[in-house]
Tab-separated table of C-alpha atoms and ligand atoms in Angstrom:
chain	number	residue	atom	x	y	z
E	1204	MET	CA	-0.079	0.057	0.059
E	1205	THR	CA	1.354	3.342	-0.906
E	1206	ASP	CA	2.099	5.915	1.770
E	1207	THR	CA	-1.001	8.264	2.294
E	1208	ALA	CA	0.414	10.292	5.020
E	1209	LEU	CA	-2.303	9.016	7.440
E	1210	SER	CA	-1.103	7.636	10.760
E	1211	LYS	CA	-4.348	6.768	12.329
E	1212	VAL	CA	-7.694	6.003	10.714
E	1213	ALA	CA	-10.685	5.638	12.801
E	1214	ILE	CA	-13.725	3.930	11.435
E	1215	ILE	CA	-17.134	4.062	13.473
E	1216	GLY	CA	-19.411	1.313	12.605
E	1217	ILE	CA	-18.230	-2.258	12.170
E	1218	GLY	CA	-20.652	-3.458	9.730
E	1219	LEU	CA	-19.904	-4.924	6.396
E	1220	ILE	CA	-18.198	-1.877	5.036
E	1221	GLY	CA	-16.404	-0.605	7.936
E	1222	ALA	CA	-15.067	-4.089	8.648
E	1223	SER	CA	-14.227	-4.218	4.966
E	1224	VAL	CA	-12.173	-1.088	4.987
E	1225	ALA	CA	-10.178	-2.266	7.996
E	1226	LEU	CA	-9.511	-5.802	6.338
E	1227	ALA	CA	-8.694	-4.050	2.909
E	1228	ALA	CA	-5.878	-1.816	4.754
E	1229	ARG	CA	-4.696	-4.676	6.486
E	1230	HIS	CA	-4.432	-6.981	3.698
E	1231	ARG	CA	-2.847	-4.398	1.453
E	1232	LYS	CA	-0.177	-3.562	4.157
E	1233	SER	CA	-1.224	-0.305	4.982
E	1234	ASP	CA	1.114	1.044	7.690
E	1235	CYS	CA	-1.673	3.351	9.127
E	1236	HIS	CA	-3.074	2.468	12.727
E	1237	ILE	CA	-6.564	1.300	12.075
E	1238	ALA	CA	-9.053	1.974	15.301
E	1239	LEU	CA	-12.755	0.707	15.169
E	1240	TYR	CA	-15.701	1.423	17.261
E	1241	ASP	CA	-19.176	0.041	17.304
E	1242	ARG	CA	-22.029	1.217	19.792
E	1243	ASP	CA	-23.012	-2.727	20.019
E	1244	GLU	CA	-20.990	-4.556	22.472
E	1245	ALA	CA	-21.443	-7.733	21.003
E	1246	VAL	CA	-20.196	-6.714	17.543
E	1247	ARG	CA	-17.049	-4.872	19.053
E	1248	LYS	CA	-16.097	-8.532	20.746
E	1249	THR	CA	-16.932	-10.362	17.157
E	1250	ALA	CA	-14.785	-7.663	15.523
E	1251	GLN	CA	-11.833	-8.323	18.116
E	1252	GLY	CA	-12.255	-12.029	17.748
E	1253	LEU	CA	-11.923	-11.776	13.935
E	1254	ASN	CA	-8.669	-9.537	14.462
E	1255	ILE	CA	-10.338	-6.604	12.356
E	1256	GLY	CA	-7.975	-3.745	12.522
E	1257	ASP	CA	-5.461	-2.788	15.025
E	1258	GLU	CA	-7.523	-1.476	18.163
E	1259	ILE	CA	-11.140	-1.865	18.873
E	1260	CYS	CA	-12.240	1.053	21.019
E	1261	ALA	CA	-15.041	1.081	23.874
E	1262	ASP	CA	-15.965	4.615	22.975
E	1263	SER	CA	-16.285	6.945	19.842
E	1264	ALA	CA	-14.383	9.771	21.462
E	1265	ALA	CA	-11.078	7.400	22.219
E	1266	CYS	CA	-11.212	5.714	18.630
E	1267	VAL	CA	-11.333	9.377	16.845
E	1268	ALA	CA	-8.628	10.843	19.117
E	1269	ASP	CA	-5.459	11.582	17.241
E	1270	ALA	CA	-7.312	10.135	13.869
E	1271	ASP	CA	-5.935	11.831	10.734
E	1272	LEU	CA	-8.897	10.340	8.698
E	1273	VAL	CA	-12.365	9.472	10.449
E	1274	ILE	CA	-14.817	7.375	8.265
E	1275	LEU	CA	-18.284	7.001	9.311
E	1276	ALA	CA	-19.856	3.664	8.281
E	1277	VAL	CA	-23.233	3.950	10.129
E	1278	PRO	CA	-26.640	4.005	8.657
E	1279	VAL	CA	-27.512	7.234	7.127
E	1280	GLY	CA	-29.851	8.072	9.667
E	1281	ALA	CA	-27.214	7.609	12.477
E	1282	MET	CA	-24.650	9.780	10.988
E	1283	LYS	CA	-25.965	13.039	12.840
E	1284	ALA	CA	-25.880	11.362	16.273
E	1285	VAL	CA	-22.737	9.704	15.739
E	1286	MET	CA	-20.848	13.148	14.843
E	1287	SER	CA	-22.745	15.145	17.657
E	1288	LYS	CA	-20.712	12.499	19.879
E	1289	ILE	CA	-17.294	12.775	18.171
E	1290	LYS	CA	-17.058	16.406	17.161
E	1291	SER	CA	-15.234	17.849	20.192
E	1292	HIS	CA	-12.763	14.765	20.420
E	1293	LEU	CA	-11.438	15.299	16.651
E	1294	LYS	CA	-7.895	15.943	15.746
E	1295	GLN	CA	-7.033	19.542	14.131
E	1296	GLY	CA	-7.057	19.094	10.426
E	1297	ALA	CA	-8.656	15.621	10.297
E	1298	ILE	CA	-10.676	14.736	7.424
E	1299	ILE	CA	-14.092	13.386	8.018
E	1300	THR	CA	-15.866	10.941	5.665
E	1301	ASP	CA	-18.560	8.559	5.316
E	1302	THR	CA	-19.636	5.710	3.470
E	1303	GLY	CA	-23.468	6.361	3.382
E	1304	SER	CA	-25.691	5.288	0.129
E	1305	THR	CA	-27.286	8.966	0.288
E	1306	LYS	CA	-25.169	12.128	0.171
E	1307	ARG	CA	-27.286	15.186	0.379
E	1308	SER	CA	-28.793	14.285	3.632
E	1309	VAL	CA	-25.481	13.240	5.136
E	1310	ILE	CA	-23.872	16.669	4.343
E	1311	ARG	CA	-27.192	18.440	5.579
E	1312	ASP	CA	-27.046	16.341	8.810
E	1313	ILE	CA	-23.301	16.532	9.790
E	1314	GLY	CA	-22.019	19.282	7.612
E	1315	PRO	CA	-23.032	21.926	10.178
E	1316	LEU	CA	-21.397	19.680	13.181
E	1317	ILE	CA	-17.712	19.698	11.533
E	1318	PRO	CA	-15.414	21.974	13.486
E	1319	ASP	CA	-13.788	24.808	11.477
E	1320	ASN	CA	-10.319	23.275	11.474
E	1321	CYS	CA	-11.517	19.830	10.005
E	1322	HIS	CA	-12.631	18.973	6.609
E	1323	LEU	CA	-15.651	16.881	5.354
E	1324	ILE	CA	-15.303	15.003	2.424
E	1325	ALA	CA	-18.197	12.931	2.003
E	1326	GLY	CA	-18.001	9.378	0.250
E	1327	HIS	CA	-20.001	6.381	-1.254
E	1328	PRO	CA	-18.320	3.194	-1.995
E	1329	LEU	CA	-20.242	1.205	-5.053
E	1330	ALA	CA	-19.502	-1.870	-3.399
E	1331	GLY	CA	-21.582	-4.148	-1.109
E	1332	THR	CA	-23.414	-7.541	-0.523
E	1333	GLU	CA	-26.897	-8.267	0.894
E	1334	PHE	CA	-25.020	-9.460	4.358
E	1335	SER	CA	-24.362	-7.336	7.410
E	1336	GLY	CA	-22.096	-7.258	10.411
E	1337	PRO	CA	-18.347	-7.558	10.814
E	1338	GLU	CA	-18.614	-11.314	9.827
E	1339	ALA	CA	-19.728	-10.145	6.326
E	1340	GLY	CA	-16.536	-8.125	5.700
E	1341	PHE	CA	-13.878	-9.128	3.325
E	1342	PRO	CA	-10.733	-7.355	1.923
E	1343	SER	CA	-11.231	-7.377	-1.727
E	1344	LEU	CA	-14.591	-6.018	-1.335
E	1345	PHE	CA	-13.845	-2.542	-2.939
E	1346	GLU	CA	-11.370	-3.965	-5.736
E	1347	GLY	CA	-12.002	-2.395	-8.962
E	1348	ARG	CA	-15.077	-0.705	-7.559
E	1349	TYR	CA	-16.012	3.101	-7.738
E	1350	TRP	CA	-15.818	5.194	-4.697
E	1351	LEU	CA	-17.513	8.202	-5.295
E	1352	ILE	CA	-16.391	11.264	-3.205
E	1353	ILE	CA	-17.998	14.951	-2.691
E	1354	PRO	CA	-15.157	17.326	-2.148
E	1355	GLY	CA	-17.097	20.067	-0.889
E	1356	GLU	CA	-14.936	22.889	0.453
E	1357	ALA	CA	-12.261	20.715	1.326
E	1358	PRO	CA	-8.648	21.878	0.285
E	1359	GLN	CA	-7.170	19.835	-2.494
E	1360	GLU	CA	-4.330	18.527	-0.320
E	1361	LYS	CA	-7.059	16.545	1.976
E	1362	VAL	CA	-8.886	15.279	-1.250
E	1363	SER	CA	-5.569	13.709	-2.608
E	1364	GLN	CA	-4.821	12.111	0.920
E	1365	LEU	CA	-8.309	10.528	0.952
E	1366	GLU	CA	-8.201	9.557	-2.745
E	1367	GLN	CA	-4.818	7.909	-2.134
E	1368	PHE	CA	-6.133	5.950	0.510
E	1369	LEU	CA	-9.077	4.763	-0.835
E	1370	SER	CA	-7.009	3.923	-4.140
E	1371	ALA	CA	-5.000	1.720	-1.815
E	1372	LEU	CA	-7.848	-0.043	-0.674
E	1373	GLY	CA	-8.191	-0.946	-4.398
E	1374	ALA	CA	-11.163	1.459	-5.246
E	1375	MET	CA	-11.151	3.749	-8.161
E	1376	THR	CA	-12.368	7.350	-6.763
E	1377	GLU	CA	-14.665	9.652	-8.880
E	1378	GLN	CA	-15.404	13.145	-7.796
E	1379	MET	CA	-19.042	14.017	-7.917
E	1380	ASP	CA	-21.681	16.785	-6.814
E	1381	ALA	CA	-24.038	15.286	-4.064
E	1382	GLU	CA	-27.212	16.012	-5.934
E	1383	TYR	CA	-26.225	14.463	-8.868
E	1384	HIS	CA	-25.075	11.444	-6.980
E	1385	ASP	CA	-28.434	10.968	-5.260
E	1386	ARG	CA	-30.417	10.963	-8.760
E	1387	VAL	CA	-27.872	8.665	-10.363
E	1388	LEU	CA	-28.145	6.132	-7.394
E	1389	ALA	CA	-31.849	6.657	-6.933
E	1390	LEU	CA	-32.161	4.873	-10.505
E	1391	THR	CA	-28.905	2.615	-10.139
E	1392	SER	CA	-29.423	1.201	-6.612
E	1393	HIS	CA	-32.476	2.691	-4.714
E	1394	LEU	CA	-35.118	1.979	-7.258
E	1395	PRO	CA	-33.957	-1.562	-7.940
E	1396	HIS	CA	-34.283	-2.379	-4.308
E	1397	LEU	CA	-37.458	-0.950	-3.955
E	1398	ILE	CA	-38.651	-3.240	-6.708
E	1399	ALA	CA	-37.138	-6.624	-5.048
E	1400	TYR	CA	-38.754	-5.446	-2.100
E	1401	THR	CA	-42.156	-5.014	-3.605
E	1402	ILE	CA	-41.922	-8.455	-5.562
E	1403	VAL	CA	-40.880	-10.288	-2.648
E	1404	GLY	CA	-43.563	-8.661	-0.557
E	1405	THR	CA	-46.233	-9.469	-2.976
E	1406	ALA	CA	-44.983	-13.087	-2.954
E	1407	THR	CA	-45.211	-13.228	0.785
E	1408	ASP	CA	-48.868	-11.966	0.665
E	1409	LEU	CA	-50.052	-14.833	-1.742
E	1410	GLU	CA	-52.229	-17.505	-0.319
E	1411	GLN	CA	-50.321	-20.195	1.167
E	1412	ASP	CA	-50.374	-22.876	-1.476
E	1413	LEU	CA	-49.264	-20.500	-4.086
E	1414	LYS	CA	-46.732	-19.031	-1.909
E	1415	ASN	CA	-44.859	-22.516	-1.116
E	1416	ASP	CA	-44.929	-23.210	-4.802
E	1417	VAL	CA	-43.272	-19.568	-5.535
E	1418	ILE	CA	-40.532	-20.728	-3.016
E	1419	ARG	CA	-40.442	-24.146	-4.093
E	1420	PHE	CA	-39.864	-23.442	-7.832
E	1421	SER	CA	-38.278	-20.189	-7.422
E	1422	ALA	CA	-36.376	-19.444	-10.958
E	1423	SER	CA	-33.449	-17.321	-10.994
E	1424	GLY	CA	-35.484	-14.070	-11.499
E	1425	PHE	CA	-37.383	-14.307	-8.233
E	1426	ARG	CA	-34.180	-15.915	-6.574
E	1427	ASP	CA	-32.102	-12.862	-7.606
E	1428	PHE	CA	-34.443	-10.466	-6.051
E	1429	THR	CA	-34.685	-12.317	-2.942
E	1430	ARG	CA	-30.987	-11.676	-2.553
E	1431	ILE	CA	-31.589	-8.008	-2.966
E	1432	ALA	CA	-34.647	-8.011	-0.760
E	1433	ALA	CA	-32.596	-9.642	2.137
E	1434	SER	CA	-30.562	-6.327	2.575
E	1435	ASP	CA	-30.270	-4.964	5.799
E	1436	PRO	CA	-33.602	-3.397	6.702
E	1437	VAL	CA	-32.291	-0.343	8.974
E	1438	MET	CA	-29.635	0.552	6.198
E	1439	TRP	CA	-32.551	0.625	3.551
E	1440	ARG	CA	-35.237	2.218	5.516
E	1441	ASP	CA	-32.878	5.208	6.039
E	1442	VAL	CA	-31.802	5.204	2.485
E	1443	PHE	CA	-35.378	5.719	1.265
E	1444	ILE	CA	-36.373	8.223	3.813
E	1445	ASN	CA	-33.345	10.023	3.273
E	1446	ASN	CA	-33.326	10.137	-0.629
E	1447	ASP	CA	-37.018	10.780	-1.081
E	1448	GLU	CA	-37.072	13.393	-3.606
E	1449	ALA	CA	-34.589	11.525	-6.131
E	1450	ILE	CA	-36.376	8.204	-5.555
E	1451	LEU	CA	-39.939	9.737	-6.026
E	1452	GLU	CA	-38.774	11.382	-9.352
E	1453	MET	CA	-37.378	8.099	-10.727
E	1454	LEU	CA	-40.301	6.144	-9.588
E	1455	GLN	CA	-42.596	8.503	-11.169
E	1456	ARG	CA	-40.671	7.792	-14.653
E	1457	PHE	CA	-40.748	4.086	-13.916
E	1458	ASN	CA	-44.608	4.023	-13.471
E	1459	GLU	CA	-44.849	5.808	-16.943
E	1460	ASP	CA	-42.616	3.120	-18.481
E	1461	LEU	CA	-44.588	0.355	-16.564
E	1462	SER	CA	-47.715	1.672	-18.114
E	1463	TYR	CA	-46.051	1.450	-21.570
E	1464	LEU	CA	-45.214	-1.920	-21.356
E	1465	GLN	CA	-48.464	-3.090	-19.882
E	1466	ARG	CA	-50.042	-1.303	-22.925
E	1467	ALA	CA	-47.824	-3.018	-25.244
E	1468	ILE	CA	-48.806	-6.427	-23.854
E	1469	ARG	CA	-52.337	-5.764	-23.842
E	1470	TRP	CA	-52.307	-4.770	-27.589
E	1471	LYS	CA	-49.813	-7.318	-28.231
E	1472	GLU	CA	-47.250	-5.227	-29.531
E	1473	GLY	CA	-44.253	-7.432	-29.745
E	1474	ASP	CA	-42.262	-4.997	-31.753
E	1475	LYS	CA	-42.354	-2.544	-29.002
E	1476	LEU	CA	-41.206	-5.309	-26.461
E	1477	PHE	CA	-38.484	-6.690	-28.760
E	1478	GLU	CA	-37.108	-2.710	-29.175
E	1479	LEU	CA	-37.008	-2.245	-25.429
E	1480	PHE	CA	-35.545	-6.005	-24.689
E	1481	SER	CA	-32.733	-5.191	-27.035
E	1482	ARG	CA	-31.940	-1.721	-25.770
E	1483	THR	CA	-31.860	-3.257	-22.294
E	1484	ARG	CA	-29.484	-6.104	-23.302
E	1485	ASP	CA	-26.965	-3.660	-24.790
E	1486	ILE	CA	-26.898	-1.963	-21.415
E	1487	ARG	CA	-26.042	-5.350	-19.869
E	1488	ARG	CA	-23.021	-5.834	-22.328
E	1489	SER	CA	-21.985	-2.405	-21.510
E	1490	ILE	CA	-21.792	-3.036	-17.728
E	1491	ILE	CA	-19.918	-6.460	-18.348
E	1492	ASP	CA	-17.435	-4.389	-20.868
E	1493	ALA	CA	-16.789	-1.993	-18.079
E	1494	GLY	CA	-16.032	-4.929	-15.473
E	1495	GLN	CA	-18.616	-3.704	-13.076
E	1496	ASP	CA	-20.855	-7.084	-13.412
E	1497	SER	CA	-20.179	-8.886	-10.203
Z	2419	NAP	P1	-24.169	-2.789	8.726
Z	2419	NAP	O1	-23.539	-4.027	8.293
Z	2419	NAP	O2	-25.563	-2.839	9.211
Z	2419	NAP	O3	-23.272	-2.164	9.997
Z	2419	NAP	C1	-23.490	-0.898	10.436
Z	2419	NAP	C2	-23.001	-0.859	11.712
Z	2419	NAP	O4	-23.097	0.380	12.306
Z	2419	NAP	C3	-23.826	-1.872	12.901
Z	2419	NAP	O5	-22.892	-2.889	13.472
Z	2419	NAP	C4	-24.724	-0.788	13.692
Z	2419	NAP	O6	-24.821	-1.170	15.082
Z	2419	NAP	C5	-23.437	0.241	13.795
Z	2419	NAP	N1	-24.234	1.448	14.112
Z	2419	NAP	C6	-25.532	2.051	14.055
Z	2419	NAP	N2	-25.745	2.999	14.490
Z	2419	NAP	C7	-24.601	3.502	15.192
Z	2419	NAP	C8	-24.126	4.519	16.110
Z	2419	NAP	N3	-24.940	5.320	16.341
Z	2419	NAP	N4	-22.849	4.588	16.534
Z	2419	NAP	C9	-21.903	3.389	16.406
Z	2419	NAP	N5	-22.193	2.276	15.704
Z	2419	NAP	C10	-23.466	2.451	15.190
Z	2419	NAP	O7	-24.043	-1.820	7.520
Z	2419	NAP	P2	-23.105	-1.625	6.197
Z	2419	NAP	O8	-23.687	-2.287	5.218
Z	2419	NAP	O9	-21.807	-1.766	6.940
Z	2419	NAP	O10	-23.520	-0.033	5.943
Z	2419	NAP	C11	-22.807	1.275	6.601
Z	2419	NAP	C12	-23.254	2.431	5.538
Z	2419	NAP	O11	-22.379	1.985	4.229
Z	2419	NAP	C13	-24.319	2.839	5.584
Z	2419	NAP	O12	-24.735	4.096	5.686
Z	2419	NAP	C14	-24.804	2.335	4.305
Z	2419	NAP	O13	-25.732	2.930	3.451
Z	2419	NAP	C15	-23.354	2.386	3.508
Z	2419	NAP	N6	-23.232	1.404	2.469
Z	2419	NAP	C16	-23.702	0.021	2.546
Z	2419	NAP	C17	-23.582	-0.666	1.485
Z	2419	NAP	C18	-24.140	-2.366	1.461
Z	2419	NAP	O14	-23.868	-2.721	0.443
Z	2419	NAP	N7	-24.331	-2.690	2.679
Z	2419	NAP	C19	-22.997	-0.484	0.291
Z	2419	NAP	C20	-22.511	1.019	0.261
Z	2419	NAP	C21	-22.659	1.803	1.394
Z	2419	NAP	P3	-26.463	-2.026	15.268
Z	2419	NAP	O15	-26.414	-3.326	14.829
Z	2419	NAP	O16	-26.233	-1.841	16.870
Z	2419	NAP	O17	-27.378	-0.838	14.792
């Protein structure tokens, strides 16, 4: 791992993402000291047992003390409470970043709490699984994945330090505006999760016999939806509540496109279906070509 000029990195929240950052840093021979904190004692014990990071702290203040980089890896609805607890214990000049799936809400919630001598650079790794908790973490999670960052007012030197650290985890960083981030992610991530939650929810509402057979004869389409719909309920509740505007906008467009398909099926307009399915197949090919398919 290249020298990032960061001596200590503090991670708050030892779930899939927080644990994976620590494991990736260790795996790639980072020389930073990695301290972690989670509010749940059982999680802290598990992380200790799994040998995640260099130090598991019993409180968030001790965790962030002297840290050059603080990474908030908690659900987006918890960011403000965490920031309120740590704000008076931050090192002068520290970079504060997060891994939250929504960006405008995080900047709105924690931006005003950042001390004058610290620098907020919000972030979002486009990497994850449907699993949560420290046991779910693995060191290659970010390899070849985008990690979007919102530099805001942070000095270039701090932005470069963060980018270097994230690149050393294997991620590809890209700078983005928070509003644009939320609109793009509403379509590429949040809406697909909403659709999966809906389809699996519909299946659970079917009468018992039908429901049993849906599960028994579950074909790959439904199976894929159940995987997505198994994602952490707290994390996703917070995402929908905190990116409501962009999600509702995309949902409106989605409903219009669904009505178009409904009509094409009703009137047996096979050409319309064929044209759409051909276009969507091309999108799949371009995702594979970009190496972002798994
Ligand atoms: P996770 O596995 O559920 O872990 C989150 C951890 O944070 C849990 O151990 C939770 O403890 C802890 N936590 C919650 N509130 C806290 C607080 N106030 N103080 C300290 N710890 C607290 O979640 P994750 O998947 O790692 O996600 C973390 C963040 O990354 C979220 O903002 C999410 O939107 C984002 N993200 C997730 C993915 C993904 O695929 N999972 C991908 C990209 C970004 P409790 O169990 O006690 O609540």
